[in-house]
GROMACS .gro file of C-alpha atoms in nm:
model
  452
    1MET     CA    1   0.000   0.000   0.000
    2THR     CA    2   0.161   0.325  -0.114
    3ASN     CA    3   0.160   0.614   0.132
    4LEU     CA    4   0.063   0.927  -0.066
    5ILE     CA    5   0.144   1.174   0.212
    6GLN     CA    6   0.494   1.322   0.181
    7PRO     CA    7   0.638   1.278   0.533
    8ALA     CA    8   0.936   1.509   0.475
    9ALA     CA    9   0.708   1.805   0.398
   10GLU     CA   10   0.784   2.108   0.616
   11PRO     CA   11   0.447   2.117   0.803
   12HIS     CA   12   0.488   1.755   0.911
   13GLN     CA   13   0.843   1.820   1.032
   14ARG     CA   14   0.737   2.130   1.228
   15ALA     CA   15   0.457   1.929   1.390
   16ALA     CA   16   0.696   1.645   1.478
   17LEU     CA   17   0.953   1.885   1.631
   18ALA     CA   18   0.679   2.052   1.833
   19GLY     CA   19   0.563   1.708   1.940
   20HIS     CA   20   0.905   1.625   2.082
   21GLU     CA   21   0.892   1.941   2.294
   22LEU     CA   22   0.553   1.836   2.425
   23LEU     CA   23   0.682   1.484   2.490
   24ASP     CA   24   0.936   1.626   2.734
   25GLY     CA   25   0.662   1.787   2.939
   26ALA     CA   26   0.404   1.509   2.916
   27ALA     CA   27   0.334   1.336   3.244
   28ALA     CA   28   0.237   1.012   3.074
   29GLY     CA   29   0.157   0.884   2.726
   30THR     CA   30   0.166   1.098   2.414
   31PRO     CA   31  -0.019   1.431   2.402
   32GLU     CA   32  -0.240   1.538   2.113
   33ILE     CA   33  -0.013   1.714   1.863
   34PRO     CA   34  -0.178   1.917   1.584
   35GLY     CA   35  -0.040   1.834   1.240
   36LEU     CA   36   0.132   1.511   1.346
   37ARG     CA   37   0.042   1.226   1.115
   38LYS     CA   38  -0.197   0.978   1.277
   39LEU     CA   39   0.027   0.679   1.214
   40ILE     CA   40   0.320   0.864   1.376
   41ARG     CA   41   0.113   0.964   1.679
   42GLU     CA   42  -0.004   0.606   1.726
   43SER     CA   43   0.351   0.475   1.684
   44TRP     CA   44   0.479   0.724   1.943
   45GLN     CA   45   0.208   0.600   2.179
   46ARG     CA   46   0.324   0.242   2.129
   47SER     CA   47   0.685   0.353   2.175
   48ALA     CA   48   0.602   0.522   2.505
   49GLY     CA   49   0.421   0.208   2.616
   50PHE     CA   50   0.735   0.006   2.538
   51LYS     CA   51   0.939   0.250   2.750
   52ALA     CA   52   1.157   0.335   2.450
   53ASN     CA   53   1.389   0.624   2.533
   54PRO     CA   54   1.373   0.917   2.285
   55ASP     CA   55   1.711   1.040   2.413
   56SER     CA   56   1.894   0.710   2.363
   57PRO     CA   57   2.195   0.777   2.138
   58ALA     CA   58   2.192   0.440   1.960
   59ALA     CA   59   2.003   0.117   1.903
   60PRO     CA   60   2.106  -0.185   2.113
   61LEU     CA   61   2.307  -0.467   1.959
   62ALA     CA   62   2.091  -0.780   1.973
   63ILE     CA   63   2.313  -1.025   1.781
   64ASP     CA   64   2.692  -1.019   1.796
   65ARG     CA   65   2.915  -1.088   1.495
   66ASP     CA   66   2.975  -1.459   1.565
   67GLU     CA   67   2.604  -1.529   1.614
   68LEU     CA   68   2.504  -1.311   1.320
   69GLU     CA   69   2.686  -1.514   1.056
   70ASP     CA   70   2.515  -1.838   1.160
   71TYR     CA   71   2.175  -1.676   1.201
   72ARG     CA   72   2.153  -1.497   0.869
   73ARG     CA   73   2.302  -1.791   0.676
   74GLN     CA   74   2.006  -2.000   0.795
   75HIS     CA   75   1.744  -1.727   0.755
   76PRO     CA   76   1.498  -1.763   0.462
   77LEU     CA   77   1.580  -1.409   0.342
   78ALA     CA   78   1.937  -1.518   0.264
   79ALA     CA   79   1.799  -1.687  -0.048
   80ILE     CA   80   1.670  -1.360  -0.196
   81MET     CA   81   1.962  -1.132  -0.112
   82PRO     CA   82   2.094  -1.149  -0.473
   83VAL     CA   83   1.765  -0.994  -0.589
   84ILE     CA   84   1.781  -0.722  -0.323
   85SER     CA   85   2.144  -0.655  -0.413
   86LYS     CA   86   2.075  -0.620  -0.784
   87LEU     CA   87   1.765  -0.401  -0.753
   88LEU     CA   88   1.850  -0.188  -0.449
   89VAL     CA   89   2.204  -0.228  -0.312
   90GLN     CA   90   2.405  -0.184  -0.631
   91PRO     CA   91   2.218   0.133  -0.741
   92SER     CA   92   2.257   0.280  -0.390
   93HIS     CA   93   2.638   0.303  -0.397
   94ASP     CA   94   2.750   0.668  -0.404
   95SER     CA   95   2.385   0.774  -0.384
   96GLY     CA   96   2.371   0.866  -0.016
   97LEU     CA   97   2.142   0.572   0.058
   98LEU     CA   98   2.165   0.255   0.266
   99VAL     CA   99   1.973  -0.067   0.212
  100ALA     CA  100   1.892  -0.274   0.520
  101VAL     CA  101   1.723  -0.612   0.546
  102GLY     CA  102   1.593  -0.721   0.886
  103ASP     CA  103   1.425  -1.024   1.035
  104GLU     CA  104   1.064  -1.055   1.147
  105VAL     CA  105   1.130  -0.901   1.489
  106GLY     CA  106   1.319  -0.596   1.363
  107ARG     CA  107   1.684  -0.700   1.398
  108LEU     CA  108   1.896  -0.585   1.104
  109LEU     CA  109   2.074  -0.871   0.927
  110TRP     CA  110   2.232  -0.684   0.635
  111VAL     CA  111   2.314  -0.313   0.600
  112GLU     CA  112   2.478  -0.222   0.269
  113GLY     CA  113   2.509   0.073   0.030
  114ASP     CA  114   2.692   0.405   0.028
  115PRO     CA  115   3.018   0.355   0.228
  116VAL     CA  116   3.019   0.712   0.361
  117MET     CA  117   2.662   0.676   0.487
  118GLN     CA  118   2.746   0.339   0.641
  119ARG     CA  119   3.016   0.500   0.855
  120ARG     CA  120   2.778   0.777   0.960
  121ALA     CA  121   2.502   0.528   1.042
  122GLU     CA  122   2.734   0.340   1.278
  123GLY     CA  123   2.701   0.632   1.519
  124MET     CA  124   2.336   0.545   1.584
  125MET     CA  125   2.401   0.169   1.554
  126PHE     CA  126   2.219   0.129   1.225
  127VAL     CA  127   2.431  -0.180   1.167
  128ALA     CA  128   2.383  -0.552   1.116
  129GLY     CA  129   2.286  -0.717   1.443
  130ALA     CA  130   2.116  -0.409   1.593
  131ASP     CA  131   1.756  -0.414   1.712
  132TRP     CA  132   1.539  -0.155   1.532
  133SER     CA  133   1.201  -0.276   1.651
  134GLU     CA  134   0.953  -0.027   1.795
  135ALA     CA  135   0.994  -0.189   2.136
  136SER     CA  136   1.365  -0.107   2.126
  137VAL     CA  137   1.407   0.228   1.947
  138GLY     CA  138   1.052   0.352   1.905
  139THR     CA  139   0.923   0.482   1.573
  140SER     CA  140   1.143   0.394   1.274
  141ALA     CA  141   1.063   0.263   0.929
  142PRO     CA  142   1.181  -0.098   0.987
  143GLY     CA  143   1.012  -0.135   1.326
  144THR     CA  144   0.692   0.049   1.238
  145ALA     CA  145   0.654  -0.133   0.905
  146LEU     CA  146   0.664  -0.461   1.098
  147ALA     CA  147   0.426  -0.329   1.365
  148LEU     CA  148   0.170  -0.221   1.104
  149ASP     CA  149   0.251  -0.495   0.849
  150ARG     CA  150   0.257  -0.241   0.564
  151GLY     CA  151   0.495  -0.019   0.372
  152ILE     CA  152   0.582   0.297   0.565
  153GLN     CA  153   0.790   0.614   0.536
  154ILE     CA  154   0.936   0.796   0.838
  155ALA     CA  155   1.111   1.130   0.792
  156GLY     CA  156   1.342   1.326   1.019
  157ALA     CA  157   1.178   1.436   1.343
  158GLU     CA  158   0.901   1.178   1.305
  159HIS     CA  159   1.148   0.926   1.449
  160TYR     CA  160   1.094   0.869   1.820
  161GLN     CA  161   1.468   0.876   1.891
  162ARG     CA  162   1.611   1.226   1.853
  163ALA     CA  163   1.949   1.087   1.745
  164VAL     CA  164   1.780   0.969   1.423
  165HIS     CA  165   1.628   1.306   1.325
  166ALA     CA  166   1.893   1.363   1.057
  167TRP     CA  167   1.775   1.051   0.875
  168SER     CA  168   1.472   0.943   0.675
  169CYS     CA  169   1.369   0.594   0.574
  170THR     CA  170   1.123   0.377   0.382
  171ALA     CA  171   1.049   0.015   0.472
  172VAL     CA  172   0.826  -0.265   0.344
  173PRO     CA  173   0.757  -0.600   0.517
  174PHE     CA  174   0.859  -0.920   0.337
  175HIS     CA  175   0.600  -1.201   0.345
  176ASP     CA  176   0.642  -1.572   0.288
  177PRO     CA  177   0.497  -1.631  -0.061
  178ASP     CA  178   0.328  -1.954   0.053
  179SER     CA  179   0.208  -1.903   0.409
  180GLY     CA  180   0.185  -1.522   0.411
  181ALA     CA  181   0.382  -1.506   0.738
  182VAL     CA  182   0.611  -1.206   0.785
  183LEU     CA  183   0.972  -1.314   0.727
  184GLY     CA  184   1.135  -0.974   0.764
  185VAL     CA  185   1.159  -0.619   0.632
  186VAL     CA  186   1.343  -0.431   0.354
  187ASP     CA  187   1.446  -0.071   0.424
  188ILE     CA  188   1.607   0.225   0.246
  189THR     CA  189   1.764   0.484   0.475
  190GLY     CA  190   1.932   0.817   0.397
  191THR     CA  191   1.838   1.178   0.335
  192ASP     CA  192   1.505   1.314   0.207
  193THR     CA  193   1.550   1.105  -0.109
  194ALA     CA  194   1.483   0.800   0.105
  195VAL     CA  195   1.122   0.913   0.156
  196ALA     CA  196   1.045   1.036  -0.194
  197PRO     CA  197   0.717   0.892  -0.328
  198HIS     CA  198   0.899   0.685  -0.590
  199THR     CA  199   1.119   0.527  -0.320
  200LEU     CA  200   0.828   0.349  -0.157
  201SER     CA  201   0.714   0.220  -0.496
  202LEU     CA  202   1.068   0.101  -0.567
  203VAL     CA  203   1.096  -0.091  -0.240
  204GLU     CA  204   0.749  -0.242  -0.283
  205ALA     CA  205   0.837  -0.356  -0.635
  206THR     CA  206   1.167  -0.503  -0.514
  207VAL     CA  207   0.996  -0.695  -0.235
  208ALA     CA  208   0.736  -0.828  -0.479
  209ALA     CA  209   1.011  -0.942  -0.716
  210ALA     CA  210   1.205  -1.108  -0.434
  211GLN     CA  211   0.893  -1.287  -0.305
  212ALA     CA  212   0.825  -1.415  -0.657
  213GLN     CA  213   1.185  -1.532  -0.689
  214LEU     CA  214   1.161  -1.717  -0.357
  215ARG     CA  215   0.847  -1.890  -0.481
  216VAL     CA  216   1.022  -1.996  -0.803
  217GLN     CA  217   1.321  -2.130  -0.610
  218ARG     CA  218   1.090  -2.335  -0.393
  219LEU     CA  219   0.911  -2.486  -0.691
  220GLN     CA  220   1.246  -2.573  -0.852
  221LEU     CA  221   1.368  -2.728  -0.529
  222ALA     CA  222   1.047  -2.926  -0.486
  223ALA     CA  223   1.092  -3.069  -0.836
  224GLU     CA  224   1.455  -3.156  -0.761
  225LEU     CA  225   1.364  -3.325  -0.431
  226ALA     CA  226   1.090  -3.522  -0.607
  227ARG     CA  227   1.354  -3.660  -0.846
  228THR     CA  228   1.610  -3.735  -0.571
  229PRO     CA  229   1.423  -3.820  -0.248
  230VAL     CA  230   1.631  -3.813   0.067
  231ARG     CA  231   1.616  -4.149   0.246
  232ARG     CA  232   1.802  -4.292   0.542
  233ARG     CA  233   1.977  -4.630   0.520
  234ALA     CA  234   1.860  -4.904   0.754
  235SER     CA  235   2.173  -4.849   0.962
  236GLY     CA  236   2.058  -4.498   1.041
  237SER     CA  237   2.311  -4.316   0.821
  238THR     CA  238   2.188  -4.088   0.544
  239ALA     CA  239   2.237  -4.178   0.178
  240ARG     CA  240   2.281  -3.860  -0.021
  241SER     CA  241   2.447  -3.781  -0.347
  242ALA     CA  242   2.646  -3.459  -0.386
  243SER     CA  243   2.347  -3.295  -0.554
  244ALA     CA  244   2.116  -3.410  -0.274
  245VAL     CA  245   2.348  -3.257  -0.015
  246ALA     CA  246   2.339  -2.927  -0.204
  247GLY     CA  247   1.963  -2.953  -0.226
  248ALA     CA  248   1.935  -3.014   0.146
  249ALA     CA  249   2.149  -2.709   0.217
  250LYS     CA  250   1.921  -2.496   0.001
  251GLU     CA  251   1.616  -2.649   0.163
  252THR     CA  252   1.734  -2.525   0.504
  253SER     CA  253   1.717  -2.162   0.393
  254LEU     CA  254   1.416  -2.190   0.161
  255TYR     CA  255   1.179  -2.411   0.358
  256ARG     CA  256   1.312  -2.500   0.698
  257ASN     CA  257   1.102  -2.813   0.743
  258SER     CA  258   1.004  -2.729   1.096
  259LEU     CA  259   0.798  -2.826   1.396
  260GLN     CA  260   0.686  -2.546   1.627
  261LEU     CA  261   0.642  -2.685   1.979
  262LEU     CA  262   0.723  -2.390   2.203
  263GLY     CA  263   0.432  -2.232   2.387
  264ARG     CA  264   0.179  -2.440   2.190
  265ASP     CA  265  -0.049  -2.724   2.299
  266GLN     CA  266  -0.076  -2.840   1.937
  267ALA     CA  267   0.236  -2.829   1.720
  268LEU     CA  268   0.256  -2.641   1.391
  269LEU     CA  269   0.418  -2.856   1.121
  270SER     CA  270   0.570  -2.693   0.810
  271LEU     CA  271   0.694  -2.904   0.520
  272GLN     CA  272   0.816  -2.745   0.197
  273GLY     CA  273   0.596  -2.439   0.236
  274LYS     CA  274   0.282  -2.623   0.355
  275THR     CA  275   0.172  -2.578   0.716
  276ILE     CA  276  -0.083  -2.763   0.930
  277THR     CA  277  -0.178  -2.777   1.298
  278LEU     CA  278  -0.138  -3.126   1.444
  279SER     CA  279  -0.347  -3.296   1.710
  280ALA     CA  280  -0.198  -3.304   2.059
  281ARG     CA  281  -0.097  -3.672   2.029
  282HIS     CA  282   0.052  -3.634   1.682
  283SER     CA  283   0.241  -3.331   1.812
  284GLU     CA  284   0.398  -3.550   2.081
  285ILE     CA  285   0.488  -3.828   1.839
  286LEU     CA  286   0.661  -3.599   1.589
  287ALA     CA  287   0.837  -3.412   1.868
  288LEU     CA  288   0.983  -3.741   1.994
  289LEU     CA  289   1.073  -3.879   1.650
  290SER     CA  290   1.235  -3.553   1.537
  291SER     CA  291   1.462  -3.567   1.841
  292ARG     CA  292   1.564  -3.927   1.766
  293PRO     CA  293   1.694  -3.934   1.405
  294ASP     CA  294   1.802  -4.300   1.437
  295GLY     CA  295   1.448  -4.399   1.525
  296LEU     CA  296   1.260  -4.563   1.814
  297SER     CA  297   1.118  -4.909   1.855
  298ALA     CA  298   0.747  -4.937   1.930
  299GLU     CA  299   0.826  -5.019   2.293
  300GLU     CA  300   1.063  -4.721   2.327
  301LEU     CA  301   0.815  -4.479   2.172
  302CYS     CA  302   0.538  -4.614   2.396
  303GLY     CA  303   0.750  -4.552   2.704
  304LEU     CA  304   0.819  -4.193   2.601
  305LEU     CA  305   0.463  -4.125   2.488
  306TYR     CA  306   0.229  -4.276   2.747
  307PRO     CA  307   0.242  -4.221   3.126
  308GLY     CA  308   0.241  -4.554   3.305
  309GLU     CA  309   0.218  -4.859   3.081
  310GLY     CA  310   0.129  -4.781   2.723
  311SER     CA  311  -0.009  -5.027   2.467
  312THR     CA  312   0.182  -5.082   2.143
  313MET     CA  313  -0.156  -5.160   1.981
  314THR     CA  314  -0.278  -4.811   2.076
  315LEU     CA  315   0.044  -4.664   1.938
  316ARG     CA  316   0.012  -4.851   1.607
  317ALA     CA  317  -0.343  -4.722   1.561
  318GLU     CA  318  -0.221  -4.367   1.629
  319MET     CA  319   0.064  -4.408   1.379
  320VAL     CA  320  -0.183  -4.517   1.110
  321ARG     CA  321  -0.376  -4.193   1.163
  322LEU     CA  322  -0.056  -3.986   1.161
  323ARG     CA  323   0.061  -4.149   0.837
  324LYS     CA  324  -0.267  -4.054   0.668
  325VAL     CA  325  -0.225  -3.691   0.776
  326LEU     CA  326   0.135  -3.674   0.652
  327GLN     CA  327   0.055  -3.860   0.328
  328GLN     CA  328  -0.176  -3.576   0.230
  329LEU     CA  329   0.080  -3.311   0.326
  330ASN     CA  330   0.395  -3.471   0.181
  331PRO     CA  331   0.432  -3.842   0.103
  332ASP     CA  332   0.808  -3.824   0.163
  333ALA     CA  333   0.740  -3.733   0.529
  334VAL     CA  334   0.551  -4.053   0.618
  335PRO     CA  335   0.737  -4.223   0.908
  336GLU     CA  336   0.908  -4.555   0.851
  337SER     CA  337   0.855  -4.845   1.092
  338ARG     CA  338   1.070  -5.104   1.270
  339PRO     CA  339   1.198  -4.875   1.406
  340TYR     CA  340   0.970  -4.574   1.376
  341ARG     CA  341   1.179  -4.308   1.205
  342LEU     CA  342   1.128  -3.989   1.006
  343PRO     CA  343   1.261  -4.019   0.647
  344LEU     CA  344   1.352  -3.650   0.622
  345ASP     CA  345   1.507  -3.390   0.847
  346LEU     CA  346   1.257  -3.204   1.063
  347VAL     CA  347   1.384  -2.926   1.287
  348PRO     CA  348   1.181  -2.855   1.604
  349ASP     CA  349   1.208  -2.503   1.743
  350SER     CA  350   1.310  -2.660   2.074
  351ALA     CA  351   1.616  -2.808   1.901
  352GLN     CA  352   1.701  -2.464   1.761
  353VAL     CA  353   1.697  -2.325   2.115
  354LEU     CA  354   1.925  -2.603   2.240
  355SER     CA  355   2.161  -2.554   1.945
  356CYS     CA  356   2.190  -2.182   2.018
  357LEU     CA  357   2.255  -2.249   2.386
  358GLN     CA  358   2.531  -2.496   2.300
  359ARG     CA  359   2.699  -2.222   2.092
  360GLY     CA  360   2.659  -1.968   2.372
  361ALA     CA  361   2.407  -1.769   2.167
  362HIS     CA  362   2.156  -1.721   2.448
  363ARG     CA  363   2.009  -1.401   2.300
  364ILE     CA  364   1.903  -1.582   1.982
  365ALA     CA  365   1.774  -1.873   2.193
  366LEU     CA  366   1.563  -1.628   2.391
  367GLU     CA  367   1.423  -1.478   2.071
  368ILE     CA  368   1.323  -1.822   1.942
  369TYR     CA  369   1.178  -1.937   2.275
  370ARG     CA  370   0.802  -1.874   2.284
  371GLY     CA  371   0.726  -2.074   2.596
  372ALA     CA  372   0.744  -2.428   2.729
  373VAL     CA  373   0.747  -2.732   2.498
  374LEU     CA  374   0.384  -2.852   2.456
  375PRO     CA  375   0.301  -2.716   2.804
  376ARG     CA  376  -0.001  -2.938   2.872
  377SER     CA  377   0.155  -3.263   2.755
  378GLU     CA  378   0.206  -3.532   3.021
  379ALA     CA  379   0.403  -3.766   2.794
  380PRO     CA  380   0.721  -3.865   2.983
  381GLY     CA  381   0.949  -3.790   2.688
  382ILE     CA  382   0.792  -3.448   2.633
  383THR     CA  383   0.807  -3.365   3.003
  384GLU     CA  384   1.180  -3.446   3.005
  385LEU     CA  385   1.240  -3.235   2.691
  386ARG     CA  386   1.034  -2.946   2.829
  387GLU     CA  387   1.224  -2.940   3.157
  388ARG     CA  388   1.564  -2.967   2.986
  389VAL     CA  389   1.504  -2.680   2.743
  390SER     CA  390   1.357  -2.458   3.015
  391MET     CA  391   1.634  -2.534   3.265
  392LEU     CA  392   1.920  -2.479   3.019
  393LEU     CA  393   1.773  -2.152   2.895
  394ARG     CA  394   1.730  -2.020   3.248
  395GLU     CA  395   2.084  -2.120   3.342
  396ALA     CA  396   2.229  -1.952   3.033
  397VAL     CA  397   2.041  -1.627   3.091
  398LEU     CA  398   2.138  -1.620   3.459
  399THR     CA  399   2.502  -1.696   3.381
  400ASP     CA  400   2.568  -1.478   3.077
  401GLY     CA  401   2.258  -1.265   3.023
  402SER     CA  402   2.241  -0.888   3.028
  403ALA     CA  403   1.980  -0.701   3.229
  404GLU     CA  404   1.768  -0.676   2.913
  405SER     CA  405   1.788  -1.052   2.855
  406LEU     CA  406   1.693  -1.122   3.215
  407LEU     CA  407   1.395  -0.887   3.197
  408ARG     CA  408   1.283  -1.044   2.871
  409TYR     CA  409   1.309  -1.390   3.026
  410ALA     CA  410   1.111  -1.267   3.329
  411GLU     CA  411   0.815  -1.195   3.097
  412LEU     CA  412   0.776  -1.566   3.016
  413PRO     CA  413   0.487  -1.746   3.191
  414GLU     CA  414   0.726  -1.993   3.354
  415ALA     CA  415   0.927  -1.704   3.504
  416ARG     CA  416   0.630  -1.518   3.652
  417ASP     CA  417   0.734  -1.605   4.006
  418ASP     CA  418   1.110  -1.632   3.949
  419VAL     CA  419   1.269  -1.425   4.226
  420GLY     CA  420   1.625  -1.523   4.127
  421VAL     CA  421   1.593  -1.386   3.774
  422ARG     CA  422   1.457  -1.053   3.897
  423ARG     CA  423   1.726  -1.016   4.161
  424ALA     CA  424   1.991  -1.085   3.896
  425ALA     CA  425   1.838  -0.821   3.668
  426LEU     CA  426   1.833  -0.570   3.954
  427ARG     CA  427   2.204  -0.625   4.016
  428LEU     CA  428   2.285  -0.549   3.651
  429LEU     CA  429   2.054  -0.251   3.594
  430PRO     CA  430   2.222   0.091   3.620
  431PRO     CA  431   2.136   0.278   3.943
  432ARG     CA  432   1.929   0.538   3.757
  433SER     CA  433   1.757   0.301   3.516
  434PRO     CA  434   1.381   0.372   3.496
  435LYS     CA  435   1.325  -0.004   3.480
  436ARG     CA  436   1.444  -0.061   3.837
  437ALA     CA  437   1.116   0.054   3.995
  438ALA     CA  438   0.912  -0.210   3.811
  439VAL     CA  439   1.158  -0.486   3.906
  440VAL     CA  440   1.155  -0.379   4.272
  441ALA     CA  441   0.774  -0.376   4.270
  442GLU     CA  442   0.769  -0.729   4.126
  443LEU     CA  443   1.011  -0.852   4.392
  444GLU     CA  444   0.802  -0.697   4.666
  445ARG     CA  445   0.491  -0.867   4.526
  446LEU     CA  446   0.662  -1.205   4.514
  447GLU     CA  447   0.808  -1.171   4.864
  448ALA     CA  448   0.468  -1.068   4.999
  449GLU     CA  449   0.308  -1.375   4.838
  450LEU     CA  450   0.576  -1.597   4.991
  451ARG     CA  451   0.510  -1.452   5.337
  452ALA     CA  452   0.134  -1.492   5.306
   0.00000   0.00000   0.00000
């Protein structure tokens, strides 16, 4: 959707500057500011609710360099970067413009373009790995485009952070061409040229071209996989030709055959761009099989699936139903038997969290973590997995986490009554941090409940 209002126009800038003066004197929230665009006023209100600081000199770094390389190599947007480079990055050199591509939560993964502008942008941490979500920096094109799920232009003083007032930017969300889910955001940042009417049209056209290219790549890959199915040998090792290995590497970035277990009672299964919600029992079975690539005997799976003594007859009937579901979704995903084993790689989000924790990337693990593994499941194997993921994440955040990481962890349902996490956050928060009062209040509440 193209925004026809020119945000860099002088009346809008005067209104935004006047709004910042009123912000300083406002007791709470965002005052009514004549002439301020409605979408900016609403974004400022959200920013104030997030406790974003308009006087912060720079965005926070959310992903460090070592973590960044792994994360963006595996991100679906890596597959379309050649299109973004050809249509936006290459023309931006020596033009006073920067092109940024961020993930679905507003963290910048690539920032390229005019070298002089790149050096200037480092001063406000407009760099790869920085968090430019509304919750972090307030109103900005990348964060606000994601918040509204539409193309947006933010000029000069319309930014919530005053350190960004010398900049203007245009951003458009990037959607998965199959599921429609937001995968990230594409942004152009620079001077007033960055918010010219044609700039928004250019970014929208680039995103549309990149989404179409991603769709084509997926169709080509699906055809290739249909010709060379990936199967495991009976010994448990994987038989792959050189071309199949290359195809599997591409599949990681294009499809990410995945199983979302975190914070959900029923898993979300995605296979080659198709997504379904599983029943609670099928969620448990696939969670267990995806964590055991060498397979499980019927007796082993029963022991992990059913509390007490489970019946292999009951399990076999459940597997028949699961096979029918997967047959309709993707015949290559139907589990083998004797032992029960998945014939293709399926990555649960819980495994992604554990992998990040093993690499010391607790911030990425915390971003992925949406809550406990199948929280209502009583299956012994799921209970063990749930407790292991939760325990390791808590230990990592307590050991290496910043105050921000600790506070983010404290928002999780399982950490609602976690006194240790809040005390650790309080020790790390600066003495004058405005966040200390809320943490102290939470500790007083918890201590009062313990005394009651």
